[in-house]
Amino acid sequence: MPFAAIGIFFGVVAGLLPGLHPNNVALMLSSLAPSIILALSSFTGMTQGAAAEMVCAAIVSCAVSNVFFSYLPSTFIGAPDPETALSILPGHSMLMKGDGYKAVSLAAIGCIGGVVFAILAVAPFRFIIGSPINLGPAIKSATPYILIAISILLILSEYGKGAKRVAAAAAVFALAGIFGIFTLEISVSSPFGLATTPLFPIFTGLFGISTMLGSSQDAKIPEQKTDEINVDAKIAAKSIATGSIAGAFVGFLPGLGPSQATIVANFGQKKFNAESAMVSLAAVCSADSIFALATLFMTGSARSGAMTAVAEIIPVEQWDGILPPNSMIILAMSALLSATASYFLVRISAKKFAMVFSKLPYQKMSRCIVIFLIALVWIFSGWLGLFILAVSTAIGMIPPMLGIKRSHLMAVLIVPIIIRLIF
Amino acid sequence: MRKIDLFIAIFAVLGTICLGAISHFASPEEAKVSQIPLLEGKAVEIECVVRQMHRLDSGGAIISARDPKNGSQRFSIFLEQCSSDFDFGDLVRATGKVVKYNGEFELYALSEKSLHIIRESASKSASLWVWELANNPGEYLGMAVEVSGVANDCGKYSFMLESGGCGISVKLQEPEHMPVEGDDISVRGQVIFDQECFRYYLGVSDAVID
C-alpha cells in the first residue's frame, strides 16, 4: 500500500504536468529499481522478489492515477496527452457551459468504471485472445482493415451536412495523415536533454492551442458549477462498456493508441453527447492500462512504457492456466487501489480548480496558457518542436473553418499505423 | 473564407511539405553492413538478419547481426534499453549511430524502437556456418540451428556434416532420411551435448537435400 501511494503521487504529478508522461516516471523508477529493491530487502527483511513486486506496484499505480489526473489540464487548460486529445473537444465545450467540474467528474467515473470493467473482463479476454479460442492472431492481422473501415465511416459521418462537407473531411483527413507520416519520423530533441517525442507538439497544436485560438474573442468562462452531478446510470454503463472494450484492443494490438480506440468507442454509441464522450474516452484509457498488464502476462509483450518497466524488474510468468499468476493479481489490486483513491482525489481537485477558474479573466488566461504551452513545447522539443507546433496548430484550426469535426485530425496517428501495418 | 483563414490553410499545407522535406533529409543514410567502418559517427539505417541476442543486466541488449546476402559480414547492435525479443533469423531494419567500441565498429541505438522487424524468421533457428558450430559448439548448446554442408561418413543413424575443412556430427531421428555420401544438404536441429561420449552433436529430425 505505501508503494501504491508513492505511485499515485507520481501519477498525479505526471497527469497535471503536460509534457511529462508516466513513461518517463516508469523509466526513472525502473532505473532506480535495483537500489530500491536492495534497500527494501535490507531494511525490512522483505525478499527481493517481494520488494521488486512493490516497485512494480508503484509503477502500475502511477500509470492508473495519471489517467485520472490528465483530465484536469486537458479540460481546464486544453493541454492534451495523445491519449486525452479527443477529450479536449467535449471537455472544452462543457467548460464553456460552466460544467468543467462535471466534465472531470464524468471522466473520473469513466476511469474507475474502465478499471473495474477491465479487471472483471480480463479473464474472458485471455480465453478469447489466447487458448482455447485463439482469436489473437486473426484480430492482429485484421487491424489495418478495421482502421481503414473506421476512417471511411468517420469521413462519411459528415454526410448529413452535405457532400461538400464529406469532401472537406476527406481533405482534412488526408492532410492530417500526411502530416503524421512526415512528422512522426522526425526526431526532436530537448535543449535540456529531456526524453521527448514529436507527439507532444503535434497534439498540443492539433487539439490544444488551436481550440483556444479558435474560441471567440468575446468568450468568457462562465461561473463553474460545483454541485454534485447527476449521471444517467444506463448511459454511463454503456459508455464505460464500449470504452473498455475499445481499450482492450489498445492494450493488445501493437501500434494502436487510446486515441484510435476512442473513435471505435464513439461509433459504439447511438446517443452520443459531450457527457457520454467524456465517460467513454476515459474508460478507454483506464481499461487500456489494465489490458496492457494482462497482455504482458499473456504474451510477454509490453505495450506501454509502464509494462516495459515491469518486465525489466520482475520475471513475467506466462498466464497459461485459468487463474492469473500471483504477481499479476498483486499488480491488478494495486491498480484498483490507485483507481479508487484517484477517483476521490481528482474530484476534490477538480472542484477546487473549478472554483478558482471562473474568477480568472478568460482572455488573459487563455493567452497565458498558450504562452505556457509554447514554452513547454520548446523545453521538451526545441525549435523544431515549435515549428511542428505552428503547423499542427494551423491544421487544427481548419476543421472549424470548414464546419467539420476535429476528430478527423486523428488521421495523424491512424494513417501512419495503417501504412506501417500493411506495408 | 476570410483572408486570415486562407493564410492559415496555405501555411498548414506548406508547413506540412516543409516537414516532409526535413523528414527526408534528416532521415538516416541507408547503408550496407560492409560500409559500416566507413561511416563512423553517422546515423545509418541497415537491413540485417539477427543471429544472436544477448541481454545485459542494465536492461540493454547486444544483438549480433549479419548481412542478409552475405553471412560472413557481421556486426553488433548495442541497445541501451530493450524489453522485446528478437529471434534468430528475423530480418530487421536497424537505425542508429555507428560507433567504435573496443576497436570494433557497432551500431548504437537507444531502444528496441530503433529495430523494426521486416520479416520474422519462419524457422526460429540460427543460420550458421559449419566452421562456426564446429569451432565453438558450446556457444550454441540447446539452440535451434540451421547448417548446410556436405554429408560424409554416413552411418545408420548419424553422419558428418562438413564444409570448409570443418565438420560436425549429426544424428538423425528418422534414419529413413539418411543422406548419401557426398550429398549437399541443409539440416535444422538442436545442439546437444552427449554426456557419455563427451562430445557435441546436432540432433535433427530431417535433412533437406539441396
XYZ file of C-alpha atoms in Angstrom:
633
model
C 0.000 0.000 0.000
C 2.741 2.578 0.722
C 4.166 1.866 -2.723
C 0.784 2.254 -4.344
C 0.579 5.658 -2.602
C 4.010 6.630 -3.969
C 2.823 5.588 -7.413
C -0.341 7.677 -7.044
C 1.759 10.727 -6.121
C 3.934 10.368 -9.230
C 0.838 9.748 -11.350
C -0.720 12.972 -10.063
C 2.427 14.948 -10.949
C 2.690 13.339 -14.406
C -1.032 13.870 -15.030
C -1.032 17.531 -14.050
C 2.107 18.438 -15.972
C 1.532 18.396 -19.723
C 4.608 17.026 -21.485
C 5.599 14.771 -18.568
C 4.452 11.286 -19.444
C 4.091 8.403 -16.971
C 6.512 6.532 -19.242
C 9.205 8.976 -18.055
C 8.310 8.155 -14.453
C 8.270 4.414 -15.218
C 11.719 4.689 -16.787
C 13.027 6.572 -13.782
C 11.615 4.026 -11.317
C 12.933 1.167 -13.432
C 16.475 2.558 -13.417
C 16.290 3.122 -9.638
C 14.652 -0.272 -9.036
C 17.799 -2.287 -8.193
C 18.795 0.216 -5.474
C 15.259 0.441 -4.093
C 14.909 -3.362 -4.036
C 18.240 -3.771 -2.255
C 17.362 -1.111 0.313
C 13.913 -2.580 0.956
C 15.165 -6.121 1.411
C 17.991 -4.958 3.705
C 15.917 -2.729 5.966
C 12.580 -4.530 6.061
C 13.602 -8.157 5.747
C 11.399 -8.494 2.658
C 12.597 -10.917 -0.033
C 13.997 -9.294 -3.171
C 11.134 -10.780 -5.183
C 8.537 -9.155 -2.916
C 10.441 -5.849 -2.994
C 10.527 -5.960 -6.804
C 6.758 -6.501 -6.855
C 6.303 -3.442 -4.616
C 8.264 -1.280 -7.057
C 6.142 -2.600 -9.932
C 3.009 -1.860 -7.885
C 4.176 1.772 -7.707
C 4.692 1.901 -11.485
C 1.233 0.458 -12.203
C -0.391 2.816 -9.646
C 1.359 5.747 -11.309
C 0.074 4.747 -14.754
C -3.509 4.449 -13.473
C -3.611 7.662 -11.429
C -2.031 9.585 -14.320
C -5.062 8.709 -16.472
C -7.417 10.277 -13.884
C -5.407 13.460 -13.364
C -4.603 14.105 -17.027
C -8.226 15.205 -17.490
C -7.647 18.232 -15.273
C -5.198 20.031 -17.600
C -6.961 18.791 -20.726
C -10.357 20.155 -19.577
C -9.353 23.369 -17.801
C -6.218 24.311 -19.726
C -6.681 22.478 -23.017
C -3.308 20.792 -22.756
C -3.549 17.244 -24.105
C -1.731 13.975 -23.905
C -2.050 11.958 -27.114
C -4.357 9.713 -25.068
C -6.657 12.509 -23.874
C -6.520 14.635 -27.026
C -10.033 13.813 -28.196
C -11.426 14.569 -24.740
C -10.446 18.232 -25.115
C -13.331 18.691 -27.519
C -16.181 17.605 -25.225
C -14.272 18.794 -22.148
C -13.827 22.298 -23.522
C -17.439 22.540 -24.634
C -18.591 21.529 -21.150
C -16.173 24.048 -19.583
C -17.716 26.820 -21.681
C -21.152 25.847 -20.327
C -19.935 26.045 -16.727
C -19.638 22.268 -16.422
C -15.844 21.890 -16.115
C -16.165 20.097 -12.773
C -18.830 17.831 -14.264
C -16.547 17.031 -17.223
C -13.701 15.904 -14.957
C -16.115 14.024 -12.673
C -17.562 12.183 -15.656
C -14.031 11.348 -16.780
C -13.299 10.040 -13.261
C -16.434 7.861 -13.435
C -15.292 6.575 -16.815
C -11.794 5.876 -15.481
C -12.861 3.919 -12.420
C -15.575 2.157 -14.399
C -12.990 1.238 -17.022
C -10.612 -0.211 -14.411
C -13.341 -2.301 -12.741
C -14.781 -3.482 -16.086
C -11.312 -4.389 -17.332
C -10.402 -6.340 -14.189
C -13.634 -8.337 -14.494
C -13.230 -8.801 -18.263
C -9.569 -9.740 -18.234
C -10.189 -13.488 -17.776
C -12.675 -13.826 -20.694
C -10.291 -11.590 -22.706
C -7.461 -14.030 -22.070
C -9.513 -17.019 -23.249
C -10.623 -15.177 -26.384
C -7.173 -13.875 -27.355
C -5.261 -16.958 -26.200
C -6.227 -20.594 -25.867
C -8.720 -22.103 -26.339
C -10.378 -19.645 -28.752
C -7.118 -18.059 -30.043
C -8.569 -15.086 -31.871
C -5.453 -13.005 -31.174
C -3.585 -13.559 -34.479
C -6.757 -13.077 -36.550
C -7.553 -9.798 -34.779
C -3.968 -8.589 -35.214
C -3.979 -9.275 -38.949
C -7.357 -7.553 -39.356
C -6.231 -4.362 -37.543
C -5.283 -2.245 -40.589
C -8.577 -3.082 -42.318
C -10.551 -2.242 -39.188
C -8.764 1.114 -39.066
C -9.467 1.754 -42.774
C -13.159 0.979 -42.204
C -13.262 3.296 -39.172
C -11.604 6.084 -41.167
C -14.126 5.784 -44.009
C -17.036 5.774 -41.541
C -15.576 8.821 -39.787
C -15.418 10.777 -43.056
C -18.867 9.637 -44.146
C -20.333 10.710 -40.780
C -20.266 14.267 -42.241
C -22.723 13.208 -44.976
C -25.693 14.659 -43.119
C -24.270 18.145 -43.682
C -23.831 17.695 -47.453
C -21.391 16.221 -49.949
C -19.115 19.271 -49.733
C -18.549 18.565 -46.052
C -17.633 14.951 -46.860
C -15.072 16.204 -49.383
C -13.750 18.692 -46.832
C -13.495 15.941 -44.201
C -11.588 13.720 -46.643
C -9.198 16.562 -47.452
C -8.542 17.356 -43.791
C -8.116 13.639 -43.048
C -5.591 13.342 -45.882
C -3.671 16.452 -44.788
C -3.522 15.281 -41.166
C -2.484 11.793 -42.311
C 0.360 13.124 -44.478
C 1.396 15.450 -41.662
C 1.542 12.423 -39.344
C 3.591 10.334 -41.808
C 6.187 13.121 -42.123
C 6.277 14.300 -38.540
C 6.268 11.059 -36.565
C 9.561 10.095 -38.224
C 11.246 13.335 -37.221
C 13.401 13.176 -34.162
C 13.042 16.228 -31.935
C 15.432 16.976 -29.140
C 15.028 18.945 -25.961
C 17.561 21.739 -25.339
C 17.668 20.385 -21.773
C 18.235 16.737 -22.679
C 14.733 15.666 -21.613
C 13.265 12.494 -23.133
C 10.716 13.520 -25.768
C 8.752 12.580 -28.874
C 7.115 14.746 -31.547
C 3.680 13.681 -30.210
C 3.587 16.485 -27.651
C 3.879 19.422 -30.106
C 1.641 17.574 -32.586
C -1.271 17.114 -30.203
C -0.811 20.408 -28.403
C -1.194 22.160 -31.746
C -3.923 19.999 -33.287
C -6.247 19.912 -30.275
C -4.911 22.308 -27.627
C -3.783 25.699 -28.884
C -5.965 25.554 -31.999
C -9.055 25.118 -29.771
C -8.094 28.085 -27.617
C -7.220 30.337 -30.546
C -10.465 29.358 -32.221
C -12.538 30.461 -29.208
C -14.474 33.647 -29.724
C -12.713 36.876 -28.788
C -15.659 37.718 -26.571
C -15.661 34.335 -24.879
C -15.710 34.292 -21.160
C -15.575 31.261 -18.943
C -18.886 31.160 -17.140
C -19.237 30.531 -13.454
C -18.315 26.890 -12.917
C -20.907 24.782 -11.157
C -19.599 22.636 -8.345
C -22.857 20.939 -7.338
C -22.882 17.196 -7.159
C -23.515 15.761 -10.597
C -26.417 13.614 -11.732
C -25.441 10.786 -14.022
C -27.764 8.643 -16.106
C -26.583 5.227 -14.922
C -27.656 3.399 -18.101
C -25.827 5.766 -20.447
C -22.766 5.801 -18.171
C -22.702 1.993 -18.039
C -22.998 1.756 -21.827
C -20.226 4.337 -22.304
C -17.975 2.507 -19.846
C -18.603 -0.818 -21.576
C -17.936 0.450 -25.130
C -14.905 2.420 -23.963
C -13.462 -0.526 -22.022
C -13.917 -2.956 -24.916
C -12.170 -0.464 -27.202
C -9.471 -0.140 -24.527
C -8.986 -3.937 -24.646
C -7.911 -3.647 -28.285
C -5.483 -0.886 -27.449
C -3.936 -2.957 -24.666
C -3.482 -5.906 -27.014
C -2.795 -4.589 -30.519
C 0.606 -3.147 -31.363
C 0.644 0.353 -32.803
C -2.863 1.267 -31.623
C -3.227 4.028 -29.077
C -6.190 5.130 -26.954
C -6.871 7.936 -29.459
C -7.803 5.482 -32.230
C -9.777 3.307 -29.827
C -11.859 6.320 -28.777
C -13.024 6.641 -32.374
C -14.164 2.995 -32.253
C -15.893 3.693 -28.927
C -17.650 6.718 -30.483
C -19.177 4.511 -33.134
C -20.376 2.083 -30.490
C -22.885 4.586 -29.190
C -26.184 5.679 -30.684
C -26.840 8.508 -28.241
C -23.566 10.315 -28.071
C -23.068 13.704 -26.499
C -20.249 15.506 -24.711
C -21.098 13.796 -21.420
C -21.111 10.234 -22.704
C -17.979 11.101 -24.721
C -16.064 12.034 -21.561
C -17.075 8.781 -19.810
C -16.303 6.639 -22.839
C -12.950 8.235 -23.653
C -11.809 7.985 -20.039
C -12.847 4.316 -19.880
C -10.700 3.595 -22.973
C -7.565 4.979 -21.335
C -8.029 3.372 -17.934
C -9.101 -0.018 -19.331
C -6.078 0.105 -21.652
C -3.738 0.205 -18.656
C -5.313 -2.986 -17.217
C -5.436 -4.832 -20.542
C -1.798 -3.853 -21.196
C -0.981 -5.568 -17.883
C -2.936 -8.671 -18.956
C -1.252 -8.681 -22.392
C 2.160 -8.630 -20.706
C 1.357 -11.793 -18.766
C -0.424 -13.467 -21.677
C 2.046 -12.873 -24.475
C 5.145 -11.452 -22.788
C 4.821 -8.307 -24.924
C 4.981 -4.932 -23.233
C 2.539 -2.486 -24.873
C 3.348 0.569 -22.753
C 6.292 2.199 -21.032
C 4.961 1.127 -17.637
C 4.731 -2.513 -18.728
C 8.224 -2.346 -20.247
C 9.490 -1.201 -16.870
C 7.578 -4.003 -15.062
C 9.003 -6.603 -17.479
C 12.510 -5.384 -16.675
C 12.061 -5.566 -12.912
C 10.190 -8.832 -12.283
C 10.165 -12.168 -14.141
C 6.900 -12.237 -16.062
C 5.233 -15.591 -15.504
C 3.169 -16.672 -18.519
C -0.565 -16.819 -17.853
C -1.423 -20.247 -19.278
C -3.957 -21.614 -16.830
C -7.325 -20.382 -15.636
C -6.103 -18.263 -12.732
C -3.697 -15.388 -13.409
C -0.188 -15.519 -11.888
C 0.241 -14.121 -8.365
C 2.289 -11.134 -9.463
C -0.408 -10.105 -11.947
C -3.039 -10.301 -9.191
C -0.908 -8.090 -6.934
C -0.437 -5.513 -9.694
C -4.144 -5.554 -10.594
C -5.033 -4.949 -6.941
C -2.571 -2.073 -6.863
C -4.256 -0.625 -9.964
C -7.690 -0.918 -8.319
C -6.438 0.751 -5.150
C -4.898 3.568 -7.181
C -8.110 3.981 -9.191
C -10.250 4.194 -6.048
C -8.015 6.766 -4.357
C -7.567 8.765 -7.576
C -11.339 8.895 -8.160
C -11.906 10.817 -4.949
C -8.711 12.895 -5.156
C -9.346 14.076 -8.722
C -12.935 15.102 -7.971
C -11.795 17.116 -4.939
C -9.053 18.743 -7.069
C -11.487 19.444 -9.919
C -13.856 21.217 -7.505
C -11.007 23.454 -6.301
C -9.904 24.103 -9.907
C -13.460 24.980 -10.917
C -13.943 27.408 -8.011
C -10.737 29.278 -8.886
C -11.010 29.070 -12.661
C -14.110 31.086 -13.392
C -12.762 34.007 -11.352
C -9.837 34.324 -13.759
C -10.150 36.576 -16.849
C -10.538 34.106 -19.759
C -8.821 36.089 -22.496
C -5.749 36.850 -20.390
C -5.678 33.353 -19.018
C -6.063 31.847 -22.458
C -3.083 33.872 -23.682
C -1.039 32.810 -20.640
C -1.910 29.169 -21.247
C -0.932 29.428 -24.899
C 2.400 31.002 -23.930
C 2.869 28.342 -21.243
C 2.226 25.554 -23.751
C 4.567 27.100 -26.312
C 7.257 27.319 -23.642
C 6.672 23.687 -22.638
C 6.911 22.563 -26.247
C 10.234 24.392 -26.602
C 11.540 22.916 -23.317
C 10.657 19.379 -24.375
C 11.097 19.556 -28.158
C 13.281 22.526 -29.090
C 12.945 24.833 -32.115
C 11.887 22.062 -34.485
C 9.158 21.206 -31.985
C 7.952 24.813 -32.170
C 7.746 24.641 -35.974
C 5.778 21.387 -35.703
C 3.515 23.121 -33.167
C 2.905 26.038 -35.552
C 1.980 23.731 -38.443
C -0.174 21.441 -36.282
C -1.990 24.477 -34.835
C -2.736 25.704 -38.358
C -4.040 22.254 -39.339
C -6.079 22.095 -36.121
C -7.806 25.377 -36.993
C -9.028 24.131 -40.391
C -11.919 21.803 -39.320
C -13.957 24.533 -37.540
C -13.376 26.829 -40.566
C -14.941 24.177 -42.808
C -17.682 23.244 -40.346
C -16.484 19.672 -39.812
C -15.451 17.639 -36.754
C -11.958 17.917 -35.293
C -11.853 14.142 -34.797
C -10.744 13.785 -38.465
C -7.396 15.081 -37.242
C -6.822 11.666 -35.617
C -5.634 10.657 -39.080
C -2.291 11.949 -37.804
C -1.916 8.617 -35.985
C -4.279 6.349 -37.913
C -2.751 6.786 -41.392
C 0.875 6.076 -40.342
C -0.283 2.971 -38.451
C -2.276 1.665 -41.436
C 0.721 2.172 -43.728
C 3.110 0.535 -41.284
C 0.869 -2.493 -40.749
C 0.051 -3.053 -44.417
C 3.494 -2.331 -45.878
C -13.483 32.262 -46.403
C -11.677 35.160 -44.708
C -8.161 36.131 -45.798
C -6.714 35.003 -42.475
C -8.376 31.575 -42.861
C -6.862 31.212 -46.347
C -3.452 32.164 -44.978
C -3.762 29.556 -42.203
C -4.779 26.838 -44.687
C -1.870 27.691 -47.036
C 0.569 27.757 -44.097
C -0.729 24.339 -42.968
C -0.136 22.810 -46.392
C 3.253 24.462 -46.981
C 4.353 23.667 -43.440
C 3.486 20.004 -43.962
C 5.530 19.968 -47.178
C 8.487 21.559 -45.323
C 8.241 18.948 -42.601
C 8.248 16.292 -45.301
C 11.485 17.712 -46.661
C 13.006 17.871 -43.173
C 11.950 14.265 -42.536
C 13.517 13.139 -45.823
C 16.833 14.947 -45.441
C 17.185 14.297 -41.724
C 16.490 10.596 -42.072
C 19.440 8.301 -41.590
C 21.528 7.184 -44.547
C 20.790 3.677 -45.847
C 23.901 1.561 -45.651
C 25.126 -1.990 -46.069
C 26.962 -3.963 -43.381
C 30.213 -3.769 -45.389
C 30.080 0.049 -45.306
C 29.920 0.336 -41.504
C 33.661 1.011 -40.960
C 33.424 3.979 -43.347
C 30.503 5.580 -41.548
C 31.809 6.115 -38.029
C 29.833 8.808 -36.233
C 26.980 8.837 -38.765
C 23.326 7.927 -38.293
C 22.541 4.988 -40.556
C 19.790 2.538 -41.364
C 20.874 -1.046 -42.098
C 18.889 -4.088 -43.140
C 20.278 -7.188 -41.437
C 19.455 -10.644 -40.114
C 19.562 -11.352 -36.367
C 21.986 -14.073 -35.341
C 22.050 -13.840 -31.587
C 20.667 -11.701 -28.826
C 22.375 -11.271 -25.504
C 20.575 -9.402 -22.708
C 22.526 -7.216 -20.306
C 21.873 -6.719 -16.575
C 21.437 -2.987 -17.225
C 18.291 -3.705 -19.253
C 20.012 -3.288 -22.601
C 20.966 -5.880 -25.167
C 23.654 -6.691 -27.704
C 22.433 -8.181 -30.946
C 24.788 -9.932 -33.316
C 23.577 -9.485 -36.896
C 24.734 -10.315 -40.410
C 24.213 -9.028 -43.921
C 21.093 -10.678 -45.442
C 23.034 -11.753 -48.540
C 26.486 -12.374 -47.111
C 26.591 -14.311 -43.859
C 30.263 -13.593 -43.295
C 29.653 -9.829 -42.978
C 28.652 -9.260 -39.397
C 28.350 -6.538 -36.833
C 26.863 -5.845 -33.425
C 23.955 -3.646 -32.422
C 24.035 -2.204 -28.916
C 20.622 -1.270 -27.490
C 20.644 0.948 -24.394
C 17.192 -0.324 -23.368
C 15.493 -3.423 -24.699
C 12.481 -5.321 -23.441
C 11.476 -7.027 -26.694
C 12.837 -10.263 -28.058
C 14.369 -10.632 -31.480
C 14.602 -14.150 -32.788
C 17.303 -15.778 -34.824
C 16.706 -15.281 -38.487
C 14.488 -12.199 -38.083
C 15.080 -9.698 -40.887
C 15.242 -6.269 -39.256
C 15.896 -2.655 -40.194
C 18.221 -1.178 -37.587
C 18.628 2.575 -37.174
C 21.408 4.012 -35.084
C 24.792 5.664 -34.906
C 27.999 3.908 -35.957
C 30.427 3.958 -33.053
C 33.726 2.257 -32.286
C 33.916 0.203 -29.086
C 36.976 -1.791 -28.078
C 38.325 -1.480 -31.592
C 35.180 -2.887 -33.205
C 32.512 -0.947 -35.061
C 28.952 -1.349 -33.832
C 25.584 0.327 -34.193
C 24.419 2.220 -31.126
C 20.695 2.747 -30.524
C 18.655 3.958 -27.565
C 15.941 1.310 -27.569
C 14.289 -1.508 -29.478
C 12.193 1.139 -31.237
C 15.276 1.565 -33.458
C 14.823 -2.002 -34.688
C 11.917 -2.637 -36.977
C 11.152 -6.256 -37.863
C 10.615 -6.522 -41.620
C 10.048 -10.253 -41.616
C 10.012 -12.668 -38.718
C 12.040 -15.815 -39.028
C 9.885 -18.758 -40.083
C 12.246 -21.297 -38.674
C 13.164 -19.593 -35.400
C 16.603 -21.147 -35.729
C 20.070 -19.624 -36.074
C 21.591 -19.926 -39.508
C 25.259 -20.863 -39.062
C 28.336 -21.962 -40.978
C 29.728 -25.408 -40.209
C 33.008 -23.877 -39.015
C 31.129 -21.678 -36.514
C 29.413 -24.669 -34.975
C 32.458 -26.929 -35.137
C 34.853 -24.405 -33.558
C 32.608 -23.351 -30.699
C 29.672 -25.736 -30.242
C 29.260 -24.830 -26.564
C 28.153 -21.323 -27.545
C 25.099 -22.807 -29.279
C 24.236 -25.529 -26.766
C 20.483 -26.074 -26.635
C 19.808 -23.709 -29.524
C 17.918 -24.447 -32.706
C 20.336 -24.025 -35.608
C 20.337 -24.413 -39.368
C 23.538 -25.554 -41.104
C 24.444 -26.505 -44.683
C 27.284 -28.659 -45.897
C 28.277 -31.982 -47.455
C 27.345 -35.331 -45.873
C 30.235 -37.686 -45.220
C 30.851 -40.866 -43.168
C 27.148 -41.729 -43.400
C 26.209 -44.460 -40.932
C 22.861 -45.913 -39.928
C 21.822 -43.086 -37.590
C 24.469 -40.414 -37.982
C 26.802 -38.703 -40.414
C 29.386 -35.923 -40.529
C 28.294 -32.610 -41.999
C 31.386 -30.968 -43.461
C 32.241 -27.678 -45.092
C 35.404 -25.631 -45.433
C 37.569 -28.239 -43.712
C 35.389 -28.381 -40.578
C 32.748 -30.882 -39.577
C 30.032 -31.547 -37.023
C 28.389 -34.851 -36.118
C 24.684 -35.074 -36.997
C 22.254 -37.641 -35.583
C 19.035 -38.181 -37.463
C 15.899 -39.086 -35.535
C 14.411 -40.669 -38.636
C 17.113 -42.803 -40.231
C 14.930 -43.316 -43.352
C 16.002 -39.829 -44.365
C 19.739 -40.565 -44.102
C 21.581 -38.785 -46.911
C 24.003 -40.470 -49.246
C 27.740 -39.812 -49.095
C 28.573 -36.536 -50.876
C 25.049 -35.069 -50.797
C 24.807 -31.277 -50.372
C 22.341 -30.929 -47.554
C 20.802 -28.452 -45.111
C 19.846 -29.602 -41.648
C 17.841 -27.958 -38.917
C 18.240 -29.237 -35.370
C 19.317 -28.666 -31.802
C 22.873 -28.630 -30.469
C 23.149 -31.360 -27.835
C 25.995 -32.460 -25.566
C 26.468 -36.225 -25.216
C 27.488 -36.761 -21.586
C 28.646 -40.312 -22.213
C 30.853 -39.643 -25.193
C 31.748 -36.121 -24.071
C 31.103 -34.501 -27.388
C 28.638 -32.234 -29.140
C 26.347 -33.241 -31.946
C 23.404 -31.898 -33.857
C 20.156 -33.728 -33.200
C 17.891 -33.319 -36.223
C 14.574 -34.756 -37.328
C 15.067 -34.044 -41.017
C 17.707 -33.210 -43.551
C 16.923 -31.459 -46.832
C 18.998 -32.398 -49.808
C 19.849 -29.305 -51.913
